[in-house]
């Protein structure tokens, strides 16, 4: 009986996920379709063409984000767990987020040390990108994004700090709630939900402090893996 109940619950989660994904991805798809249709017009000015292309690409990115963030909940446990070099992981995430930072005139200041944690690289990337993206979006007209690490006993601390808009206490308490967004049509309200879930999957913790017009501080702590040199060599070999 127990088994059947568990299976029924899982089915319910999956069917809820499926309907949420299809509902939310339909919107960006419809927008892209509309713009592609308009672009069939042969006498469309080049500026219009460029504008429609940009909107279409943004909407496809949005659909991709929605699917990726939802899928965090579809997989019961990560599949490709390995020992991750946190310095490499953070540097990769910063590389990816840099164009967005440049667009907002945001400077990225780092103080990152070599350290190791266990997890799935793709999921950790998604978590880091969701958080840093929010930070940069909270600094639309310049600011500084600080990323630093610190080893504390058996934990690795990752601190991500922005000098952005900050959040009210009410907003802070709703952070991670599905669909909670203050970005209107530009937001999905799924990024922090997925980020928090990923940290949980890695047996980590996250603390968030925020002050309106001062900024927000994300403190992630993950269980540290202390490994000998041979193992490092084995896991960093390409
Ligand atoms: P989205 O970014 O699509 O709105 P998220 O789940 O990533 O969804 O974030 C939810 C909300 O939390 C944001 O809309 C914003 O109001 C708030 N938030 C998240 N990170 C920050 C931050 N670094 N600074 C200020 N507000 C933030
Ligand atoms: Mg976000």
PDB file of C-alpha atoms and ligand atoms in Angstrom:
ATOM      1  CA  UNK A   1       0.000   0.000   0.000  1.00  0.00           C
ATOM      2  CA  UNK A   2       2.803   2.364   0.962  1.00  0.00           C
ATOM      3  CA  UNK A   3       4.482   1.924  -2.382  1.00  0.00           C
ATOM      4  CA  UNK A   4       1.340   2.714  -4.270  1.00  0.00           C
ATOM      5  CA  UNK A   5       0.773   5.900  -2.306  1.00  0.00           C
ATOM      6  CA  UNK A   6       4.304   7.073  -3.004  1.00  0.00           C
ATOM      7  CA  UNK A   7       3.879   6.340  -6.690  1.00  0.00           C
ATOM      8  CA  UNK A   8       0.588   8.228  -6.816  1.00  0.00           C
ATOM      9  CA  UNK A   9       2.215  11.236  -5.174  1.00  0.00           C
ATOM     10  CA  UNK A  10       5.076  11.160  -7.648  1.00  0.00           C
ATOM     11  CA  UNK A  11       2.660  10.989 -10.549  1.00  0.00           C
ATOM     12  CA  UNK A  12       0.834  13.991  -9.166  1.00  0.00           C
ATOM     13  CA  UNK A  13       4.073  15.981  -8.932  1.00  0.00           C
ATOM     14  CA  UNK A  14       5.025  15.018 -12.475  1.00  0.00           C
ATOM     15  CA  UNK A  15       1.633  15.874 -13.936  1.00  0.00           C
ATOM     16  CA  UNK A  16       1.600  19.196 -12.089  1.00  0.00           C
ATOM     17  CA  UNK A  17       5.087  19.945 -13.410  1.00  0.00           C
ATOM     18  CA  UNK A  18       4.083  18.976 -16.916  1.00  0.00           C
ATOM     19  CA  UNK A  19       1.061  21.263 -16.910  1.00  0.00           C
ATOM     20  CA  UNK A  20       3.028  24.168 -15.395  1.00  0.00           C
ATOM     21  CA  UNK A  21       5.813  23.844 -17.931  1.00  0.00           C
ATOM     22  CA  UNK A  22       3.512  23.568 -20.910  1.00  0.00           C
ATOM     23  CA  UNK A  23       1.401  26.481 -19.675  1.00  0.00           C
ATOM     24  CA  UNK A  24       4.371  28.795 -19.137  1.00  0.00           C
ATOM     25  CA  UNK A  25       6.371  27.838 -22.168  1.00  0.00           C
ATOM     26  CA  UNK A  26       3.381  28.350 -24.417  1.00  0.00           C
ATOM     27  CA  UNK A  27       3.506  32.124 -23.867  1.00  0.00           C
ATOM     28  CA  UNK A  28       7.060  32.717 -25.098  1.00  0.00           C
ATOM     29  CA  UNK A  29       6.461  30.263 -27.946  1.00  0.00           C
ATOM     30  CA  UNK A  30       3.370  32.185 -29.011  1.00  0.00           C
ATOM     31  CA  UNK A  31       5.319  35.456 -28.927  1.00  0.00           C
ATOM     32  CA  UNK A  32       8.138  34.016 -31.041  1.00  0.00           C
ATOM     33  CA  UNK A  33       5.665  32.580 -33.516  1.00  0.00           C
ATOM     34  CA  UNK A  34       3.944  35.947 -33.846  1.00  0.00           C
ATOM     35  CA  UNK A  35       7.175  37.785 -34.551  1.00  0.00           C
ATOM     36  CA  UNK A  36       8.411  35.169 -37.013  1.00  0.00           C
ATOM     37  CA  UNK A  37       5.136  35.491 -38.851  1.00  0.00           C
ATOM     38  CA  UNK A  38       5.533  39.273 -39.057  1.00  0.00           C
ATOM     39  CA  UNK A  39       9.052  38.788 -40.367  1.00  0.00           C
ATOM     40  CA  UNK A  40       7.657  36.977 -43.382  1.00  0.00           C
ATOM     41  CA  UNK A  41       6.707  40.416 -44.702  1.00  0.00           C
ATOM     42  CA  UNK A  42       9.282  41.130 -47.386  1.00  0.00           C
ATOM     43  CA  UNK A  43       9.169  44.943 -47.095  1.00  0.00           C
ATOM     44  CA  UNK A  44       9.870  44.972 -43.347  1.00  0.00           C
ATOM     45  CA  UNK A  45      12.545  47.591 -42.517  1.00  0.00           C
ATOM     46  CA  UNK A  46      15.857  46.176 -41.286  1.00  0.00           C
ATOM     47  CA  UNK A  47      15.509  47.890 -37.860  1.00  0.00           C
ATOM     48  CA  UNK A  48      12.152  46.194 -37.326  1.00  0.00           C
ATOM     49  CA  UNK A  49      13.658  42.894 -38.377  1.00  0.00           C
ATOM     50  CA  UNK A  50      16.477  43.325 -35.824  1.00  0.00           C
ATOM     51  CA  UNK A  51      14.026  44.284 -33.092  1.00  0.00           C
ATOM     52  CA  UNK A  52      11.794  41.276 -33.767  1.00  0.00           C
ATOM     53  CA  UNK A  53      14.808  38.966 -33.804  1.00  0.00           C
ATOM     54  CA  UNK A  54      15.998  40.302 -30.453  1.00  0.00           C
ATOM     55  CA  UNK A  55      12.573  39.823 -28.877  1.00  0.00           C
ATOM     56  CA  UNK A  56      12.388  36.296 -30.297  1.00  0.00           C
ATOM     57  CA  UNK A  57      15.793  35.348 -28.908  1.00  0.00           C
ATOM     58  CA  UNK A  58      14.907  36.809 -25.482  1.00  0.00           C
ATOM     59  CA  UNK A  59      11.673  34.838 -25.446  1.00  0.00           C
ATOM     60  CA  UNK A  60      13.434  31.594 -26.375  1.00  0.00           C
ATOM     61  CA  UNK A  61      15.934  32.218 -23.567  1.00  0.00           C
ATOM     62  CA  UNK A  62      13.008  32.760 -21.242  1.00  0.00           C
ATOM     63  CA  UNK A  63      11.371  29.479 -22.273  1.00  0.00           C
ATOM     64  CA  UNK A  64      14.699  27.732 -21.743  1.00  0.00           C
ATOM     65  CA  UNK A  65      15.069  29.226 -18.238  1.00  0.00           C
ATOM     66  CA  UNK A  66      11.561  28.166 -17.282  1.00  0.00           C
ATOM     67  CA  UNK A  67      12.136  24.586 -18.384  1.00  0.00           C
ATOM     68  CA  UNK A  68      15.548  24.368 -16.720  1.00  0.00           C
ATOM     69  CA  UNK A  69      14.309  25.771 -13.414  1.00  0.00           C
ATOM     70  CA  UNK A  70      11.282  23.504 -13.333  1.00  0.00           C
ATOM     71  CA  UNK A  71      13.364  20.452 -14.140  1.00  0.00           C
ATOM     72  CA  UNK A  72      15.291  20.931 -10.883  1.00  0.00           C
ATOM     73  CA  UNK A  73      12.143  19.569  -9.258  1.00  0.00           C
ATOM     74  CA  UNK A  74      11.535  16.742 -11.687  1.00  0.00           C
ATOM     75  CA  UNK A  75      14.806  14.981 -10.906  1.00  0.00           C
ATOM     76  CA  UNK A  76      14.634  13.399  -7.448  1.00  0.00           C
ATOM     77  CA  UNK A  77      18.408  13.338  -7.065  1.00  0.00           C
ATOM     78  CA  UNK A  78      21.362  14.578  -9.098  1.00  0.00           C
ATOM     79  CA  UNK A  79      22.794  12.011 -11.512  1.00  0.00           C
ATOM     80  CA  UNK A  80      26.287  13.211 -12.298  1.00  0.00           C
ATOM     81  CA  UNK A  81      27.682  13.900  -8.856  1.00  0.00           C
ATOM     82  CA  UNK A  82      31.419  14.508  -8.847  1.00  0.00           C
ATOM     83  CA  UNK A  83      34.038  16.417  -6.931  1.00  0.00           C
ATOM     84  CA  UNK A  84      33.849  20.011  -8.084  1.00  0.00           C
ATOM     85  CA  UNK A  85      36.624  22.566  -8.038  1.00  0.00           C
ATOM     86  CA  UNK A  86      34.750  25.563  -6.693  1.00  0.00           C
ATOM     87  CA  UNK A  87      37.258  28.042  -8.115  1.00  0.00           C
ATOM     88  CA  UNK A  88      36.708  26.646 -11.614  1.00  0.00           C
ATOM     89  CA  UNK A  89      32.942  26.588 -11.127  1.00  0.00           C
ATOM     90  CA  UNK A  90      32.750  30.193  -9.904  1.00  0.00           C
ATOM     91  CA  UNK A  91      35.081  31.448 -12.616  1.00  0.00           C
ATOM     92  CA  UNK A  92      32.972  29.734 -15.275  1.00  0.00           C
ATOM     93  CA  UNK A  93      29.738  31.231 -13.903  1.00  0.00           C
ATOM     94  CA  UNK A  94      31.348  34.702 -13.799  1.00  0.00           C
ATOM     95  CA  UNK A  95      32.492  34.319 -17.415  1.00  0.00           C
ATOM     96  CA  UNK A  96      28.925  33.542 -18.470  1.00  0.00           C
ATOM     97  CA  UNK A  97      27.360  36.379 -16.495  1.00  0.00           C
ATOM     98  CA  UNK A  98      29.933  39.009 -17.551  1.00  0.00           C
ATOM     99  CA  UNK A  99      28.071  40.296 -20.637  1.00  0.00           C
ATOM    100  CA  UNK A 100      25.010  41.037 -18.485  1.00  0.00           C
ATOM    101  CA  UNK A 101      27.226  42.779 -15.920  1.00  0.00           C
ATOM    102  CA  UNK A 102      28.837  44.886 -18.645  1.00  0.00           C
ATOM    103  CA  UNK A 103      25.427  45.883 -19.960  1.00  0.00           C
ATOM    104  CA  UNK A 104      24.507  47.225 -16.495  1.00  0.00           C
ATOM    105  CA  UNK A 105      27.970  48.758 -15.873  1.00  0.00           C
ATOM    106  CA  UNK A 106      28.435  46.360 -12.975  1.00  0.00           C
ATOM    107  CA  UNK A 107      31.962  45.597 -11.847  1.00  0.00           C
ATOM    108  CA  UNK A 108      32.698  42.073 -10.613  1.00  0.00           C
ATOM    109  CA  UNK A 109      35.196  41.829  -7.758  1.00  0.00           C
ATOM    110  CA  UNK A 110      36.380  38.371  -6.743  1.00  0.00           C
ATOM    111  CA  UNK A 111      38.349  36.761  -3.970  1.00  0.00           C
ATOM    112  CA  UNK A 112      38.067  33.071  -4.693  1.00  0.00           C
ATOM    113  CA  UNK A 113      40.136  30.225  -3.289  1.00  0.00           C
ATOM    114  CA  UNK A 114      40.764  26.693  -4.430  1.00  0.00           C
ATOM    115  CA  UNK A 115      38.364  24.371  -2.625  1.00  0.00           C
ATOM    116  CA  UNK A 116      36.295  21.281  -3.362  1.00  0.00           C
ATOM    117  CA  UNK A 117      32.665  20.321  -2.926  1.00  0.00           C
ATOM    118  CA  UNK A 118      30.528  17.414  -4.096  1.00  0.00           C
ATOM    119  CA  UNK A 119      27.751  18.001  -6.603  1.00  0.00           C
ATOM    120  CA  UNK A 120      26.604  18.182 -10.189  1.00  0.00           C
ATOM    121  CA  UNK A 121      28.397  20.889 -12.125  1.00  0.00           C
ATOM    122  CA  UNK A 122      25.405  21.763 -14.292  1.00  0.00           C
ATOM    123  CA  UNK A 123      23.153  22.232 -11.280  1.00  0.00           C
ATOM    124  CA  UNK A 124      25.710  24.286  -9.355  1.00  0.00           C
ATOM    125  CA  UNK A 125      26.157  26.494 -12.448  1.00  0.00           C
ATOM    126  CA  UNK A 126      22.409  26.999 -12.644  1.00  0.00           C
ATOM    127  CA  UNK A 127      22.279  27.943  -8.958  1.00  0.00           C
ATOM    128  CA  UNK A 128      25.177  30.406  -9.222  1.00  0.00           C
ATOM    129  CA  UNK A 129      23.806  31.948 -12.413  1.00  0.00           C
ATOM    130  CA  UNK A 130      20.301  32.360 -10.998  1.00  0.00           C
ATOM    131  CA  UNK A 131      21.689  34.197  -7.968  1.00  0.00           C
ATOM    132  CA  UNK A 132      24.265  36.362  -9.756  1.00  0.00           C
ATOM    133  CA  UNK A 133      21.742  37.234 -12.461  1.00  0.00           C
ATOM    134  CA  UNK A 134      19.332  38.520  -9.816  1.00  0.00           C
ATOM    135  CA  UNK A 135      22.152  40.540  -8.236  1.00  0.00           C
ATOM    136  CA  UNK A 136      23.059  42.193 -11.521  1.00  0.00           C
ATOM    137  CA  UNK A 137      19.402  42.833 -12.350  1.00  0.00           C
ATOM    138  CA  UNK A 138      19.153  44.582  -8.955  1.00  0.00           C
ATOM    139  CA  UNK A 139      21.892  47.006 -10.160  1.00  0.00           C
ATOM    140  CA  UNK A 140      20.470  48.377 -13.431  1.00  0.00           C
ATOM    141  CA  UNK A 141      22.723  51.463 -13.437  1.00  0.00           C
ATOM    142  CA  UNK A 142      26.106  50.276 -12.204  1.00  0.00           C
ATOM    143  CA  UNK A 143      27.278  48.726  -8.986  1.00  0.00           C
ATOM    144  CA  UNK A 144      29.656  46.101  -7.689  1.00  0.00           C
ATOM    145  CA  UNK A 145      29.129  42.368  -7.454  1.00  0.00           C
ATOM    146  CA  UNK A 146      31.434  40.749  -4.917  1.00  0.00           C
ATOM    147  CA  UNK A 147      32.080  37.018  -5.067  1.00  0.00           C
ATOM    148  CA  UNK A 148      34.281  35.504  -2.380  1.00  0.00           C
ATOM    149  CA  UNK A 149      34.948  32.167  -0.776  1.00  0.00           C
ATOM    150  CA  UNK A 150      36.191  31.114   2.621  1.00  0.00           C
ATOM    151  CA  UNK A 151      36.876  27.740   4.186  1.00  0.00           C
ATOM    152  CA  UNK A 152      35.283  27.407   7.596  1.00  0.00           C
ATOM    153  CA  UNK A 153      35.966  24.085   9.303  1.00  0.00           C
ATOM    154  CA  UNK A 154      34.276  21.425   7.173  1.00  0.00           C
ATOM    155  CA  UNK A 155      32.234  24.000   5.250  1.00  0.00           C
ATOM    156  CA  UNK A 156      32.934  26.126   2.230  1.00  0.00           C
ATOM    157  CA  UNK A 157      31.373  29.566   2.340  1.00  0.00           C
ATOM    158  CA  UNK A 158      30.470  31.305  -0.905  1.00  0.00           C
ATOM    159  CA  UNK A 159      29.494  34.910  -0.454  1.00  0.00           C
ATOM    160  CA  UNK A 160      27.738  36.768  -3.246  1.00  0.00           C
ATOM    161  CA  UNK A 161      27.058  40.415  -2.467  1.00  0.00           C
ATOM    162  CA  UNK A 162      25.448  43.127  -4.575  1.00  0.00           C
ATOM    163  CA  UNK A 163      25.078  46.866  -4.059  1.00  0.00           C
ATOM    164  CA  UNK A 164      21.636  46.909  -5.623  1.00  0.00           C
ATOM    165  CA  UNK A 165      18.059  47.788  -4.779  1.00  0.00           C
ATOM    166  CA  UNK A 166      17.783  45.400  -1.844  1.00  0.00           C
ATOM    167  CA  UNK A 167      14.541  43.856  -0.649  1.00  0.00           C
ATOM    168  CA  UNK A 168      11.897  44.723   1.912  1.00  0.00           C
ATOM    169  CA  UNK A 169      11.366  42.254   4.741  1.00  0.00           C
ATOM    170  CA  UNK A 170       8.215  41.049   3.036  1.00  0.00           C
ATOM    171  CA  UNK A 171      10.018  40.470  -0.258  1.00  0.00           C
ATOM    172  CA  UNK A 172      12.865  38.710   1.520  1.00  0.00           C
ATOM    173  CA  UNK A 173      10.454  36.371   3.275  1.00  0.00           C
ATOM    174  CA  UNK A 174       8.839  35.446  -0.044  1.00  0.00           C
ATOM    175  CA  UNK A 175      12.135  34.754  -1.801  1.00  0.00           C
ATOM    176  CA  UNK A 176      12.121  31.240  -3.260  1.00  0.00           C
ATOM    177  CA  UNK A 177       8.346  31.048  -3.386  1.00  0.00           C
ATOM    178  CA  UNK A 178       7.327  29.858  -6.866  1.00  0.00           C
ATOM    179  CA  UNK A 179       6.146  32.705  -9.121  1.00  0.00           C
ATOM    180  CA  UNK A 180       7.210  35.420  -6.666  1.00  0.00           C
ATOM    181  CA  UNK A 181       8.655  38.152  -8.848  1.00  0.00           C
ATOM    182  CA  UNK A 182       8.812  41.941  -8.772  1.00  0.00           C
ATOM    183  CA  UNK A 183       9.904  42.055 -12.427  1.00  0.00           C
ATOM    184  CA  UNK A 184       6.481  41.748 -14.021  1.00  0.00           C
ATOM    185  CA  UNK A 185       6.553  40.307 -17.522  1.00  0.00           C
ATOM    186  CA  UNK A 186      10.382  40.059 -17.389  1.00  0.00           C
ATOM    187  CA  UNK A 187      10.396  37.768 -14.352  1.00  0.00           C
ATOM    188  CA  UNK A 188       9.426  34.147 -13.875  1.00  0.00           C
ATOM    189  CA  UNK A 189       9.757  33.872 -10.105  1.00  0.00           C
ATOM    190  CA  UNK A 190      11.410  30.480 -10.537  1.00  0.00           C
ATOM    191  CA  UNK A 191      15.118  31.340 -10.259  1.00  0.00           C
ATOM    192  CA  UNK A 192      15.483  31.478  -6.487  1.00  0.00           C
ATOM    193  CA  UNK A 193      13.187  28.500  -6.003  1.00  0.00           C
ATOM    194  CA  UNK A 194      15.551  26.406  -8.139  1.00  0.00           C
ATOM    195  CA  UNK A 195      18.707  27.897  -6.566  1.00  0.00           C
ATOM    196  CA  UNK A 196      17.532  27.057  -3.046  1.00  0.00           C
ATOM    197  CA  UNK A 197      16.528  23.553  -4.123  1.00  0.00           C
ATOM    198  CA  UNK A 198      19.963  22.946  -5.658  1.00  0.00           C
ATOM    199  CA  UNK A 199      21.733  24.046  -2.458  1.00  0.00           C
ATOM    200  CA  UNK A 200      19.488  21.652  -0.511  1.00  0.00           C
ATOM    201  CA  UNK A 201      20.381  18.839  -2.918  1.00  0.00           C
ATOM    202  CA  UNK A 202      24.062  19.542  -2.159  1.00  0.00           C
ATOM    203  CA  UNK A 203      23.356  19.361   1.598  1.00  0.00           C
ATOM    204  CA  UNK A 204      24.145  23.045   1.889  1.00  0.00           C
ATOM    205  CA  UNK A 205      22.515  26.061   3.479  1.00  0.00           C
ATOM    206  CA  UNK A 206      21.771  29.567   2.287  1.00  0.00           C
ATOM    207  CA  UNK A 207      21.352  32.730   4.332  1.00  0.00           C
ATOM    208  CA  UNK A 208      20.185  35.957   2.771  1.00  0.00           C
ATOM    209  CA  UNK A 209      20.444  39.448   4.221  1.00  0.00           C
ATOM    210  CA  UNK A 210      19.092  42.471   2.439  1.00  0.00           C
ATOM    211  CA  UNK A 211      18.647  46.169   2.976  1.00  0.00           C
ATOM    212  CA  UNK A 212      16.649  48.507   0.766  1.00  0.00           C
ATOM    213  CA  UNK A 213      18.915  50.747  -1.349  1.00  0.00           C
ATOM    214  CA  UNK A 214      22.028  49.157   0.151  1.00  0.00           C
ATOM    215  CA  UNK A 215      22.102  45.683  -1.330  1.00  0.00           C
ATOM    216  CA  UNK A 216      21.752  41.987  -0.760  1.00  0.00           C
ATOM    217  CA  UNK A 217      24.096  39.396   0.643  1.00  0.00           C
ATOM    218  CA  UNK A 218      23.821  35.691  -0.216  1.00  0.00           C
ATOM    219  CA  UNK A 219      25.813  33.383   2.015  1.00  0.00           C
ATOM    220  CA  UNK A 220      25.944  29.811   0.792  1.00  0.00           C
ATOM    221  CA  UNK A 221      27.637  27.129   2.837  1.00  0.00           C
ATOM    222  CA  UNK A 222      28.403  23.751   1.320  1.00  0.00           C
ATOM    223  CA  UNK A 223      30.045  20.689   2.869  1.00  0.00           C
ATOM    224  CA  UNK A 224      33.696  20.813   1.892  1.00  0.00           C
ATOM    225  CA  UNK A 225      35.536  17.818   0.461  1.00  0.00           C
ATOM    226  CA  UNK A 226      39.135  17.537   1.577  1.00  0.00           C
ATOM    227  CA  UNK A 227      40.973  15.416  -0.916  1.00  0.00           C
ATOM    228  CA  UNK A 228      44.522  14.351  -1.507  1.00  0.00           C
ATOM    229  CA  UNK A 229      46.454  15.475  -4.570  1.00  0.00           C
ATOM    230  CA  UNK A 230      45.995  12.240  -6.529  1.00  0.00           C
ATOM    231  CA  UNK A 231      42.242  12.588  -6.344  1.00  0.00           C
ATOM    232  CA  UNK A 232      42.440  16.211  -7.448  1.00  0.00           C
ATOM    233  CA  UNK A 233      44.502  15.135 -10.439  1.00  0.00           C
ATOM    234  CA  UNK A 234      41.998  12.400 -11.269  1.00  0.00           C
ATOM    235  CA  UNK A 235      38.958  14.682 -11.147  1.00  0.00           C
ATOM    236  CA  UNK A 236      40.459  17.626 -13.003  1.00  0.00           C
ATOM    237  CA  UNK A 237      41.777  15.496 -15.873  1.00  0.00           C
ATOM    238  CA  UNK A 238      39.878  16.297 -19.054  1.00  0.00           C
TER     239      UNK A 238
HETATM  240  P1  LIG B   1      12.801  36.567 -11.097  1.00  0.00           P
HETATM  241  O1  LIG B   1      14.242  36.972 -11.157  1.00  0.00           O
HETATM  242  O2  LIG B   1      12.330  35.924 -12.356  1.00  0.00           O
HETATM  243  O3  LIG B   1      11.902  37.675 -10.643  1.00  0.00           O
HETATM  244  P2  LIG B   1      13.682  34.970  -8.866  1.00  0.00           P
HETATM  245  O4  LIG B   1      13.107  33.780  -8.186  1.00  0.00           O
HETATM  246  O5  LIG B   1      15.039  34.843  -9.423  1.00  0.00           O
HETATM  247  O6  LIG B   1      12.644  35.404  -9.983  1.00  0.00           O
HETATM  248  O7  LIG B   1      13.679  36.190  -7.852  1.00  0.00           O
HETATM  249  C1  LIG B   1      12.445  36.530  -7.214  1.00  0.00           C
HETATM  250  C2  LIG B   1      12.425  37.968  -6.745  1.00  0.00           C
HETATM  251  O8  LIG B   1      13.321  38.136  -5.639  1.00  0.00           O
HETATM  252  C3  LIG B   1      12.875  39.000  -7.755  1.00  0.00           C
HETATM  253  O9  LIG B   1      11.824  39.386  -8.622  1.00  0.00           O
HETATM  254  C4  LIG B   1      13.337  40.150  -6.859  1.00  0.00           C
HETATM  255  O10 LIG B   1      12.238  40.923  -6.432  1.00  0.00           O
HETATM  256  C5  LIG B   1      13.871  39.436  -5.637  1.00  0.00           C
HETATM  257  N1  LIG B   1      15.346  39.321  -5.647  1.00  0.00           N
HETATM  258  C6  LIG B   1      16.078  38.213  -5.876  1.00  0.00           C
HETATM  259  N2  LIG B   1      17.396  38.461  -5.798  1.00  0.00           N
HETATM  260  C7  LIG B   1      17.514  39.774  -5.529  1.00  0.00           C
HETATM  261  C8  LIG B   1      18.636  40.668  -5.330  1.00  0.00           C
HETATM  262  N3  LIG B   1      19.907  40.242  -5.410  1.00  0.00           N
HETATM  263  N4  LIG B   1      18.372  41.976  -5.052  1.00  0.00           N
HETATM  264  C9  LIG B   1      17.096  42.417  -4.965  1.00  0.00           C
HETATM  265  N5  LIG B   1      16.014  41.643  -5.139  1.00  0.00           N
HETATM  266  C10 LIG B   1      16.201  40.332  -5.421  1.00  0.00           C
HETATM  267 MG1  LIG B   2      15.865  35.655 -11.265  1.00  0.00          MG
END
